[in-house]
Structures are given as C-alpha cells and as structure tokens.
C-alpha cells in the first residue's frame, strides 16, 4: 500500500513504524506537518491509500481527513483524550496504560478506533516509557490497524463512554502548577514521580541558585541526605544531588528558562506526542534569537533553553558543593546516580555507559575510555559494551558543544575524544569484545559499536548509520574503516548518503551487525550473557583472539588507523572551521528544536517523484 506519514518530525516512533511497514512491503513517504496547504499538497502529489500520523502537534486539515482515512497514533488507552496523556498516567500512578490507533475526525482523539494496545506501566522516565513501551504498543497497534484497513471488511469502533471497558477520559492539559515540587513536603518518591512524568519535555520548573530551571533526568539516592530540603548537597559527573523531605534525589540535567518569552498556559499543545514542545511563532519556546551569522555566532547564549548536564548549567554556583565521587568499578547496592559502571561475572566484564539521550561529551568519552582500559586489565576474557537501557550512543554531545565558548573547538575536542575511545576498542588485543545494543544508536554512536568484534542488538533497535543530516557532517570514529569492512564499500555509501533509519533485522541481513534478538530488555540481556559466556568457554576462544589480532595487524599494514583518522578529520576540520556553516546551523536547529520549514527530499518520496 502507498502510505503517507504526516508527522511533526521523523522521531523514534515514526522511524520504527516506517521500518516495520516498509519491511512488510508497504511504500511509505513522509511529510512533515508544516501547515495545512503543504499537507494538502503532499496528499495531492502522493495520492496515498492511507495516511498515518505517528506524531502530530496540530489537527489534520478537514479536507484531508474527510477524503482519506487518517490513522492517528494516540499514546493513551481507549477513551483517553487530550494532551499530556503519558504525563497524567505517570502522575496518577496508573498500573496499565496504552496506545490507541484512531481515525482522525472533527473532534481531537475522538474518532473511531481501529486498534488499541495496552502495557503495564513501569516506574520510569516518561521519555523511556515513550521510547520503549509506547513505541512497541504503537507498532503492534498500527500493524493491526493497517491489516484491518487492507482487509476491507473491518468496521472501526466508535468511541462509547457508556462501555465499561472504556476507561480513559478527556483530561485537561497538564500545567507546571500540577508538576510543581514542594521541597519541604515532597519525599524522594514524590519528587521522582514529578520529574519522571515531565522527562524529555518539558521538565519540572523549579528555582535553583536564584534562577528558573526545568529539571530532568532524576534518580533516587539511598545514602546521602542533607538538612535543608531542596538544598544541593553533592555533585557527581555532571549531576547534582538535592535533599528531599525524607532523603535525596539526583538531577542529571537542567534547562534554564528563557527570560521574557511568552509561556503557554499548558505545557503541551496537542495530544499525540508526550515529548513535544510548545511553539512560539514557529520557533521553539526557549530558543534564543538566531541573529548572528557564521559559526562563531552560534553557541554563546547563556545556556537559555539548552538542556545541559546540571553542573554545567549551574557552572560557577557549585564551588562549595562537595564531589561525591563513585568509582565505576566499586560494587554498589542501593540507588544512586552513576553513568559508567562495571560488572564482572563468569569471565565476562560488562561495561555500562548510560549517558542521557546517548549523547557523549568529551569528558564522558575520556572517562569511558579510561574505564574501558581498566576493564581490559581485569581478569575477563570478554568485554561487553552495554551502553544504556534507552540509548546505546548518539555520538558527540551536541548540547555541550553548543554551550561551549567555542563550539568549533569543542566539536574538535569531542570528536577526538570519541576517536580515542573507538580506537581503544578497535585495537584491543587482550579480550574479545561485544557491543550489546539495548537501545538505539545514531551517527558516531553506530560506528563506535562497530569497533567491537561482535555486535548484537535488541529486535526493536533503530540504527541511523549516517552523519549527513547534521549539516553535511562528514563524520569520524574511523567509520571509513569500520563500516565498509562490515557491509562493503557500495552499501557503506548507500547507508551514509540515504540517511534512512535501519531496523535491527535489516542491519543483521546486510551484515552491519551479527544478530538481533529479544523485544523485552530482560530477554535480550539474558541472551547476551549466554553469548558472552559461550565465547569465554568456547574451545575456539584462543583461535578467535589470535585471528582478530592477526586481522588488525594485517589491516594496519594495509592502511594504518591513523591514516583513516587523519583523512576523516581533514573533512571534519572543514565542517567545524571552514566557510560553510551548515553543521553549526544544523546543530543549533537540532539542540533548540527549531521547526522544520520543509521535508527533506530523502524522506519525501512524493516530492522526489514530482521533481
Ligand atoms: N547530542 C545531544 N543530544 C542528542 C544527541 C546528541 N548527539 N542525539 C540525540 N540527542 C537528544 C535529542 O536532542 C533529544 O533530546 P530531548 O528529547 O531530551 O530534548 C533526545 O536525545 C532524543 O533524540 P530524538 O531526536 O528525539 O531521538 P530520535 O530517536 O527521535 O532520533 C537520532 C534519533 C539519532 C536520529 C537523532 O537523535 C539525531 O539525529 N541525533 C544526532 C546525531 C548526531 O548527529 N550526532 C553527532 C554526530 S556524531
């Protein structure tokens, strides 16, 4: 079938649906929801048999939904209507939540129901629930709805609140007042719930060091506590620890509220995506004015509207706050904040790096490399690079780069730190290595994973093995060595030029990875353990290790890693310091969530045909 995606952006949910529908033989073209006229034009050009809206912030124009069946993916149970669906579900401690695929009609979220899926709720960040449970339920729901539509004999169910199974209700948009933390009264669990329910976007508005900040990325602390609820009692690797009425909580990320900007009464403007942002005249609410041209102009904005590691956002205010360092190799029971940690079991070393959003700053790359090198000194035969539960890696940290005094210099520092890490893994001769992708990987993060000897991913993982979308960035991380050796030169060129997401199954088919298994995280982790322990015990272990070392030596003679790096960095130097500011503009647009003005042709198949 010809399916048109009408979506605010090609986010993780839209990418996953695209992959699943394309695998089932459907032809999918994508149009960003820019305005009604552009939408109508896309429909006219493509003449789709079905329209799917995975992530919308505006209503679909009447002329479109009256003449075409449009599926809207709503992240709520049947009957749930209105924005902030997932936020309310978390705030209200719902035990079960769901995704409903409904047909667009004159009333928001009230159309006939084509499919509905449920899932048990988890004590987790909203962004994590969205990228896992919601995405999985949406995939099941949309595939079912598409099949039903194709069958031609399915009658969608009108929404009927008199039905006892219809548990959802129309709810009001959530406001910052609903989210507000009362530090003198709220205990750790209450604070966690509020920050979790706002994670990703918009965060919980609060005051720190006399300024207004949105709080993100919280986790409980079991040992530390202070005297004054709300006070900052410790810092560790970018995060701050604040005391609550009955303990303490870590806050990993902050976004300073921009001054003098219009704020909306509610913090979400439509219903279909809980990670969405409100807009002011076509720009992200917190984006600073984009007035100066050239790459030097981007980056100095006093951090307003930029989500940053908390200690960076509060730079200059934390001199008296003690460092509560925690060694990645120390065993740690109980809850606390750590972004890198190591576990050892049955000859296998598991190196975890759970960086928020998968973004890796220069400092994080350096710490991870250090930890990796220590791991290679341990008594382990296999090292598994675990990434984090939600993301494996998305490459260099674009927000930290944006906040630097010189984004160009920080980009250079960050890519070199990524390269040092990648090289340490690729050149390891003492162990076999496995990259275990529990979550998605993008850009340099994908190529970092290819430095391992074997690469496995969870069935649901989406790869974006390309850099070009970030202002024609050439990329480094030894990709010119690591990618063709897995998929060949021709496919490497296609993957990096086409800029399309690749699902785990396809990644395995084309040789990008060695295997994929498990939708549930627990199943994936159990299989990874089996694979790693199987290697440890394998009679072929020594031969495999020798073969790997020999191959590296052979490759090094043919073309040294240094040469790949130097060539790639030559291009990157132009991206960072050259006359073309595309990368700096693209990074600015990305970190401040500036709206798309058009759909790129590599996504809008209908516009390619029309040209
Ligand atoms: N640096 C900083 N933040 C990053 C990031 C990076 N490299 N990659 C992703 N993020 C952040 C996003 O800003 C977003 O933040 P928020 O929702 O907390 O505000 C979050 O991670 C999730 O990203 P999103 O784009 O919503 O995820 P997605 O699954 O829809 O898309 C990618 C995945 C990989 C396609 C997309 O995140 C991307 O293009 N990232 C940039 C990759 C890149 O160019 N890296 C630099 C070159 S190595």
XYZ file of C-alpha atoms and ligand atoms in Angstrom:
659
model
C 0.000 0.000 0.000
C 1.042 3.602 -0.508
C 1.154 5.143 2.944
C 1.841 8.779 3.719
C 3.252 9.609 7.129
C 2.121 13.005 8.310
C 4.324 13.768 11.271
C 5.819 16.643 13.218
C 9.253 15.081 12.852
C 10.834 11.762 11.943
C 11.222 10.806 15.598
C 11.990 7.395 17.064
C 8.360 6.246 16.860
C 7.920 7.420 13.259
C 11.236 5.764 12.319
C 10.271 2.461 13.868
C 6.843 2.440 12.162
C 8.500 3.329 8.867
C 10.881 0.373 9.235
C 8.131 -2.091 10.173
C 5.748 -1.019 7.395
C 8.489 -0.963 4.746
C 9.546 -4.492 5.790
C 6.009 -5.642 5.132
C 6.158 -4.349 1.579
C 4.394 -1.014 2.021
C 5.679 2.079 0.264
C 5.995 4.855 2.821
C 6.596 8.506 2.068
C 6.995 11.161 4.732
C 5.719 14.708 5.021
C 6.404 16.954 7.989
C 3.339 18.702 9.337
C 4.255 22.261 8.435
C 0.927 23.841 7.517
C -2.403 22.831 6.003
C -1.512 23.903 2.467
C 1.715 21.885 2.463
C -0.133 18.853 3.837
C -2.812 19.143 1.150
C -0.107 19.439 -1.497
C 1.674 16.312 -0.224
C -1.575 14.345 -0.322
C -2.264 15.603 -3.836
C 1.229 14.681 -5.040
C 1.410 11.239 -3.458
C -2.246 10.125 -3.601
C -1.783 7.733 -0.683
C -4.121 4.845 0.046
C -3.748 5.557 3.757
C -2.370 8.357 5.930
C -0.687 7.598 9.264
C 0.109 10.308 11.816
C 2.631 8.875 14.290
C 3.469 12.177 15.997
C 1.372 15.263 15.436
C 1.053 18.570 17.210
C -1.767 20.004 15.134
C -5.087 18.740 13.883
C -5.180 17.185 10.412
C -6.934 19.546 7.956
C -10.576 18.684 7.385
C -10.156 18.488 3.616
C -7.648 15.697 4.210
C -9.437 13.580 6.841
C -12.782 13.854 5.049
C -11.341 12.367 1.852
C -8.754 9.939 3.219
C -8.589 7.523 6.089
C -6.050 9.001 8.525
C -4.776 6.962 11.457
C -3.699 8.981 14.470
C -1.434 7.244 16.993
C -2.525 8.412 20.454
C -0.322 7.450 23.434
C -3.257 6.680 25.687
C -5.795 3.983 26.471
C -9.177 3.841 24.753
C -11.202 6.909 25.702
C -8.189 8.930 26.810
C -8.302 12.298 25.103
C -6.253 15.434 25.284
C -2.610 16.359 25.639
C -0.154 15.142 28.286
C -1.574 11.594 28.159
C 1.536 9.821 29.390
C 2.337 12.614 31.878
C -1.037 12.144 33.580
C -0.722 8.361 33.527
C 2.562 8.651 35.446
C 1.312 11.337 37.815
C -1.782 9.266 38.615
C 0.171 6.029 39.195
C -1.810 4.148 36.540
C -0.870 0.460 36.635
C -1.611 -0.029 32.952
C -1.519 2.340 30.005
C -1.790 2.009 26.252
C -1.769 3.281 22.705
C -4.882 3.765 20.591
C -4.927 3.995 16.805
C -7.929 6.075 15.893
C -9.299 7.638 12.763
C -8.934 11.416 12.508
C -12.265 13.224 12.669
C -13.658 16.619 13.588
C -13.007 16.091 17.297
C -9.487 15.619 18.671
C -8.791 11.998 19.715
C -12.485 11.105 19.480
C -12.520 9.294 16.125
C -13.378 5.644 15.504
C -10.932 3.133 16.940
C -9.011 0.806 14.618
C -6.764 -0.813 17.205
C -5.798 -0.439 20.841
C -2.904 -1.954 22.770
C -2.041 -1.859 26.449
C 1.114 -2.329 28.510
C 1.977 -2.465 32.211
C 3.400 0.814 33.487
C 6.914 0.971 34.862
C 8.479 3.309 37.388
C 10.498 5.174 34.757
C 11.065 8.424 32.946
C 8.320 9.428 30.520
C 10.888 9.566 27.718
C 11.916 5.989 28.459
C 8.309 4.754 28.507
C 7.685 6.549 25.232
C 10.755 5.082 23.510
C 10.052 1.561 24.749
C 6.522 0.596 25.797
C 4.716 3.245 23.716
C 6.755 2.529 20.586
C 6.193 -1.243 20.916
C 2.450 -0.841 21.539
C 2.204 1.621 18.643
C 3.945 -0.817 16.297
C 1.533 -3.602 17.281
C -1.465 -1.276 17.013
C -0.563 0.316 13.679
C 0.292 -3.025 12.057
C -3.022 -4.441 13.235
C -4.927 -1.339 12.063
C -3.224 -1.410 8.645
C -4.074 -5.090 8.212
C -7.681 -4.392 9.177
C -7.843 -1.491 6.747
C -6.405 -3.643 3.961
C -8.895 -6.427 4.626
C -11.650 -4.020 3.594
C -14.198 -5.606 5.921
C -13.270 -4.213 9.311
C -15.607 -1.710 10.937
C -13.751 0.581 13.363
C -15.402 1.056 16.763
C -16.923 4.426 17.617
C -15.788 5.763 20.992
C -18.533 4.962 23.502
C -18.048 6.126 27.079
C -21.021 4.050 28.225
C -18.958 0.913 27.551
C -17.493 -0.393 30.851
C -14.188 -1.295 29.129
C -13.643 2.309 28.061
C -11.582 3.554 30.995
C -9.949 6.650 29.501
C -11.387 10.136 29.823
C -10.880 13.576 28.365
C -8.309 15.311 30.538
C -7.117 18.868 30.863
C -3.629 19.773 29.670
C -1.120 19.422 32.479
C 0.315 22.669 33.837
C 3.562 23.476 35.597
C 1.435 24.126 38.708
C 0.408 20.441 38.620
C 4.037 19.408 38.374
C 5.491 21.777 40.990
C 7.709 20.249 43.674
C 7.183 21.324 47.275
C 10.655 20.535 48.595
C 9.630 20.982 52.213
C 6.921 18.326 51.913
C 7.658 16.078 48.936
C 9.633 12.937 49.693
C 12.067 11.324 47.259
C 9.381 9.146 45.585
C 7.076 12.136 45.023
C 9.902 14.236 43.555
C 10.956 11.355 41.311
C 7.426 10.858 40.057
C 7.050 14.515 39.144
C 10.362 14.748 37.313
C 9.842 11.391 35.594
C 6.403 12.497 34.355
C 7.977 15.548 32.706
C 11.173 13.957 31.417
C 12.206 14.598 27.833
C 9.868 17.557 27.659
C 9.014 19.947 29.328
C 10.770 19.205 32.635
C 9.622 20.460 36.048
C 10.011 24.195 36.506
C 11.865 24.999 39.719
C 14.278 27.518 41.196
C 17.988 26.855 41.656
C 20.619 29.366 42.704
C 18.033 32.123 42.239
C 17.208 31.238 38.622
C 14.337 29.349 36.979
C 15.288 25.957 35.558
C 13.446 22.944 34.182
C 14.561 19.724 35.902
C 15.151 16.428 34.049
C 16.795 13.048 34.461
C 16.174 12.216 38.116
C 17.166 9.188 40.137
C 16.916 8.283 43.813
C 19.820 8.464 46.256
C 19.901 5.922 49.081
C 22.776 7.124 51.266
C 23.304 10.879 51.107
C 20.954 13.301 52.796
C 21.051 16.929 53.867
C 19.436 19.180 56.443
C 17.521 21.583 54.280
C 15.045 20.116 51.748
C 15.875 21.366 48.241
C 19.491 22.214 49.049
C 22.212 20.914 46.744
C 24.278 18.518 48.827
C 26.592 16.836 46.341
C 27.711 16.698 42.718
C 28.942 13.810 40.609
C 29.776 13.540 36.913
C 27.509 16.350 35.797
C 24.618 15.603 38.159
C 23.579 17.370 41.363
C 22.070 15.766 44.443
C 19.300 17.639 46.283
C 17.867 16.754 49.590
C 14.166 15.963 49.831
C 11.912 15.840 52.880
C 12.920 12.218 53.522
C 16.190 11.647 51.673
C 17.757 12.864 48.472
C 17.426 12.781 44.720
C 19.912 13.222 41.865
C 19.103 15.556 38.988
C 21.165 14.924 35.892
C 20.026 17.672 33.523
C 18.703 21.218 33.667
C 17.366 23.670 31.139
C 17.427 27.320 32.066
C 14.124 29.042 31.437
C 14.468 31.749 28.830
C 13.667 35.246 30.062
C 10.801 37.346 28.766
C 9.342 34.711 26.473
C 5.688 34.025 26.064
C 4.709 30.948 28.023
C 1.718 28.790 27.387
C -0.866 28.079 29.980
C -0.377 24.374 29.460
C 2.997 22.912 28.612
C 1.836 20.708 25.756
C -0.023 21.957 22.762
C -1.501 18.795 21.311
C -2.153 15.263 22.203
C -0.239 12.834 20.064
C 3.270 13.088 21.425
C 4.241 13.418 25.034
C 7.762 14.579 24.273
C 6.586 17.510 22.216
C 7.353 21.161 22.763
C 5.211 24.269 22.639
C 5.986 26.761 19.949
C 6.076 30.486 19.737
C 5.626 31.867 16.245
C 7.212 28.865 14.593
C 10.190 28.615 16.922
C 10.871 26.560 19.989
C 9.719 28.427 23.080
C 13.142 28.571 24.653
C 15.305 29.153 21.595
C 17.455 32.271 21.837
C 17.260 34.725 18.940
C 19.124 33.497 15.899
C 20.599 36.787 14.861
C 24.301 36.420 14.282
C 25.581 34.664 11.212
C 28.550 32.358 10.848
C 29.703 29.587 13.125
C 31.202 31.910 15.736
C 27.711 33.270 16.313
C 26.239 30.004 17.494
C 26.880 28.891 20.989
C 27.033 31.899 23.274
C 23.526 32.224 24.679
C 23.988 31.981 28.439
C 22.589 28.437 28.154
C 18.966 29.609 27.988
C 16.681 26.951 26.591
C 19.502 24.448 26.264
C 19.245 21.173 28.147
C 22.617 20.575 29.799
C 24.283 18.431 32.437
C 23.230 20.068 35.715
C 26.729 21.052 36.853
C 27.407 22.719 33.508
C 24.107 24.615 33.640
C 24.988 25.799 37.170
C 28.633 26.484 36.413
C 30.080 28.978 38.909
C 27.466 28.218 41.593
C 28.731 24.898 42.888
C 32.133 25.763 44.333
C 31.022 24.774 47.850
C 29.172 21.632 46.833
C 31.204 18.516 47.616
C 32.105 15.984 44.950
C 30.609 12.579 45.811
C 32.794 10.523 43.524
C 31.944 6.907 42.872
C 34.363 4.553 41.192
C 32.922 2.757 38.160
C 34.466 -0.470 39.454
C 33.159 -0.285 43.012
C 30.251 -2.533 43.807
C 27.237 -0.514 44.695
C 23.986 -1.678 46.174
C 21.081 0.667 46.555
C 20.075 3.514 44.330
C 22.377 6.310 43.338
C 23.474 8.168 40.234
C 26.170 6.623 38.029
C 26.657 6.926 34.296
C 29.504 4.413 33.930
C 29.780 1.165 35.857
C 31.371 -2.246 35.511
C 30.179 -5.695 36.482
C 32.117 -8.912 36.244
C 30.668 -12.411 36.081
C 31.938 -15.771 34.821
C 34.890 -14.345 32.915
C 32.832 -11.575 31.289
C 33.176 -7.854 32.021
C 30.074 -5.757 31.400
C 30.821 -2.081 30.910
C 27.689 0.057 31.184
C 27.503 3.638 29.951
C 24.043 5.095 30.428
C 24.513 8.607 29.088
C 21.373 10.724 28.946
C 19.985 10.667 25.396
C 23.033 8.679 24.314
C 24.987 11.917 23.895
C 28.678 11.609 24.806
C 30.616 14.736 25.793
C 34.422 14.980 25.556
C 34.659 14.375 29.285
C 32.338 11.346 29.191
C 34.273 9.828 26.273
C 37.515 10.258 28.217
C 36.066 8.699 31.377
C 34.602 5.819 29.399
C 37.894 5.179 27.642
C 39.686 5.176 30.968
C 37.164 2.709 32.397
C 37.447 0.564 29.278
C 41.220 0.402 29.588
C 40.921 -0.588 33.255
C 38.410 -3.272 32.220
C 40.951 -4.728 29.790
C 43.303 -5.173 32.776
C 40.744 -7.226 34.683
C 40.620 -10.967 34.681
C 37.999 -11.211 31.947
C 38.108 -12.896 28.543
C 35.199 -10.994 27.012
C 34.158 -7.366 27.463
C 30.573 -6.441 26.689
C 29.889 -2.784 25.916
C 26.399 -2.331 27.282
C 25.547 1.322 26.568
C 22.399 2.359 28.465
C 18.908 0.903 28.673
C 17.374 3.553 26.400
C 20.208 4.502 24.057
C 23.493 2.884 23.154
C 25.084 6.041 21.824
C 24.177 9.026 19.657
C 27.735 10.272 19.211
C 29.197 13.615 20.225
C 27.256 15.750 22.687
C 25.705 18.472 20.569
C 24.212 20.367 23.527
C 27.511 20.584 25.407
C 29.155 21.699 22.174
C 26.523 24.380 21.708
C 27.151 25.656 25.252
C 30.929 25.895 24.802
C 32.709 29.227 24.398
C 33.868 27.980 21.000
C 31.545 25.292 19.614
C 34.053 24.629 16.831
C 36.859 23.893 19.307
C 34.574 21.785 21.474
C 33.372 19.826 18.421
C 37.005 19.111 17.614
C 37.763 18.053 21.174
C 34.660 15.864 21.346
C 35.247 14.048 18.059
C 38.860 13.398 19.040
C 37.715 12.008 22.384
C 35.231 9.740 20.547
C 38.024 8.666 18.237
C 40.345 7.851 21.139
C 37.636 5.686 22.657
C 36.794 3.967 19.360
C 40.432 3.273 18.725
C 40.994 1.789 22.182
C 38.178 -0.695 21.488
C 39.186 -1.484 17.898
C 42.815 -2.065 18.898
C 42.127 -4.346 21.886
C 44.221 -7.483 21.618
C 43.670 -8.903 25.098
C 39.947 -9.725 25.001
C 37.117 -10.395 22.622
C 34.610 -7.562 22.656
C 30.853 -7.397 22.123
C 28.672 -4.350 21.602
C 25.243 -5.103 23.114
C 22.715 -2.538 21.920
C 19.748 -2.434 24.276
C 18.684 0.889 22.774
C 19.038 2.916 19.589
C 22.266 4.212 18.142
C 22.792 7.153 15.819
C 25.625 8.735 13.865
C 29.017 8.261 15.587
C 27.331 6.003 18.142
C 26.688 3.387 15.450
C 30.303 3.409 14.292
C 31.556 3.235 17.869
C 29.636 -0.040 18.209
C 31.303 -1.423 15.077
C 34.679 -1.144 16.820
C 33.679 -4.226 18.840
C 34.349 -7.710 17.447
C 30.701 -8.696 17.568
C 27.619 -6.502 17.542
C 24.178 -7.588 18.763
C 21.026 -5.534 19.124
C 17.618 -5.843 20.666
C 14.986 -6.572 17.978
C 13.491 -3.118 18.461
C 16.706 -1.142 17.956
C 16.866 1.513 15.245
C 20.223 2.412 13.722
C 20.953 5.697 11.999
C 24.351 4.933 10.461
C 24.925 8.350 8.923
C 26.045 11.872 9.815
C 24.933 13.833 6.798
C 21.652 15.036 8.299
C 23.676 17.124 10.764
C 24.582 19.829 8.243
C 26.543 17.558 5.909
C 28.852 16.465 8.690
C 31.438 14.068 7.265
C 31.904 12.113 10.485
C 34.838 10.318 12.031
C 35.043 7.475 14.610
C 37.039 5.535 11.972
C 33.797 4.927 10.077
C 35.644 4.787 6.769
C 37.422 1.691 8.127
C 34.738 0.138 10.338
C 31.697 0.396 8.066
C 32.991 -0.962 4.719
C 34.713 -3.878 6.456
C 31.252 -4.994 7.576
C 28.965 -4.066 4.684
C 31.262 -3.364 1.721
C 32.013 -0.044 0.018
C 28.832 0.182 -2.063
C 26.468 -0.393 0.830
C 28.519 1.911 3.065
C 27.969 4.671 0.512
C 24.228 3.969 0.311
C 23.784 3.908 4.076
C 25.669 7.137 4.676
C 24.128 9.029 1.744
C 20.489 7.879 2.033
C 20.244 8.949 5.669
C 17.451 6.478 6.414
C 16.977 4.527 9.617
C 17.769 0.817 9.581
C 15.955 -1.701 11.787
C 17.818 -4.405 13.672
C 16.632 -7.225 11.385
C 17.788 -5.394 8.262
C 21.030 -4.446 9.997
C 21.672 -8.148 10.515
C 20.737 -9.029 6.931
C 23.208 -6.543 5.470
C 25.963 -7.548 7.888
C 26.021 -4.293 9.836
C 25.517 -6.350 12.996
C 25.883 -10.028 13.868
C 22.467 -10.698 15.294
C 19.328 -9.386 16.941
C 17.008 -10.920 19.496
C 14.526 -10.135 22.245
C 11.945 -7.377 22.303
C 11.944 -7.370 26.096
C 15.121 -5.979 27.627
C 15.388 -8.869 30.092
C 15.319 -11.429 27.247
C 17.979 -9.519 25.356
C 20.239 -9.285 28.393
C 19.845 -12.991 29.140
C 20.831 -13.889 25.568
C 23.797 -11.511 25.642
C 25.021 -13.184 28.800
C 24.726 -16.578 27.075
C 26.612 -15.348 24.004
C 29.380 -13.775 26.092
C 29.764 -16.741 28.411
C 29.644 -19.048 25.408
C 32.642 -17.191 23.982
C 34.509 -17.390 27.292
C 34.040 -21.147 27.400
C 34.475 -21.733 23.696
C 37.258 -24.135 22.660
C 37.834 -21.666 19.800
C 38.418 -18.714 22.113
C 42.195 -18.547 21.652
C 41.924 -19.060 17.908
C 39.329 -16.304 17.660
C 41.504 -13.941 19.653
C 44.573 -14.749 17.547
C 42.595 -14.345 14.350
C 41.346 -10.952 15.476
C 44.834 -9.733 16.403
C 46.225 -11.003 13.099
C 43.474 -9.273 11.151
C 44.122 -5.978 12.923
C 47.836 -6.257 12.151
C 47.087 -7.058 8.510
C 44.677 -4.151 8.231
C 47.154 -1.856 9.951
C 49.863 -2.740 7.412
C 47.475 -2.121 4.555
C 46.335 1.237 5.942
C 47.038 2.409 9.486
C 44.185 3.528 11.722
C 45.993 6.858 11.989
C 45.572 7.369 8.259
C 41.812 6.760 8.396
C 41.569 9.172 11.297
C 43.656 11.863 9.634
C 41.584 11.689 6.437
C 38.281 11.850 8.286
C 39.451 14.711 10.493
C 40.544 16.657 7.441
C 36.891 16.737 6.395
C 35.730 17.428 9.945
C 38.062 20.379 10.217
C 36.263 21.928 7.262
C 32.897 21.138 8.857
C 33.947 22.809 12.107
C 36.194 25.663 10.954
C 35.512 26.098 7.238
C 33.480 28.754 5.439
C 30.378 26.592 5.183
C 28.451 26.989 8.476
C 25.957 24.171 7.698
C 26.998 21.973 10.619
C 26.782 24.836 13.116
C 23.379 25.895 11.797
C 22.091 22.305 11.806
C 23.386 21.756 15.351
C 21.749 24.974 16.532
C 18.432 23.933 14.959
C 18.740 20.471 16.485
C 19.535 21.478 20.055
C 16.956 24.303 20.132
C 14.366 22.152 18.330
C 13.764 24.720 15.616
C 10.832 23.718 13.452
C 11.384 22.203 10.044
C 10.483 24.564 7.225
C 10.175 21.745 4.677
C 10.533 17.976 4.430
C 13.918 16.823 3.130
C 13.667 15.027 -0.208
C 15.304 11.879 1.143
C 12.167 11.421 3.253
C 9.500 12.940 0.969
C 9.443 10.347 -1.789
C 6.369 12.057 -3.350
C 8.315 15.268 -3.801
C 11.203 13.407 -5.484
C 8.823 11.877 -7.985
C 7.283 15.282 -8.628
C 10.595 16.915 -9.498
N 23.779 15.267 21.341
C 22.899 15.822 22.196
N 21.625 15.427 22.307
C 21.231 14.444 21.498
C 22.085 13.814 20.575
C 23.411 14.256 20.520
N 24.292 13.700 19.706
N 21.395 12.874 19.906
C 20.149 12.887 20.410
N 20.044 13.847 21.355
C 18.870 14.192 22.164
C 17.798 14.956 21.406
O 18.034 16.331 21.423
C 16.577 14.596 22.213
O 16.609 15.374 23.385
P 15.349 15.681 24.336
O 14.176 14.945 23.796
O 15.750 15.225 25.673
O 15.212 17.152 24.301
C 16.861 13.167 22.616
O 18.260 12.984 22.510
C 16.236 12.149 21.760
O 16.542 12.468 20.417
P 15.472 12.366 19.295
O 15.978 13.065 18.098
O 14.129 12.729 19.848
O 15.537 10.823 19.153
P 15.103 10.039 17.996
O 15.193 8.632 18.445
O 13.820 10.555 17.506
O 16.223 10.319 16.850
C 18.531 10.372 16.044
C 17.455 9.671 16.913
C 19.844 9.667 16.277
C 18.136 10.283 14.557
C 18.603 11.855 16.405
O 18.625 11.972 17.810
C 19.845 12.543 15.869
O 19.896 12.898 14.697
N 20.834 12.781 16.752
C 22.057 13.480 16.404
C 23.105 12.502 15.993
C 24.327 13.259 15.556
O 24.319 13.941 14.554
N 25.377 13.163 16.361
C 26.535 13.954 16.110
C 27.480 13.367 15.128
S 28.361 12.015 15.819
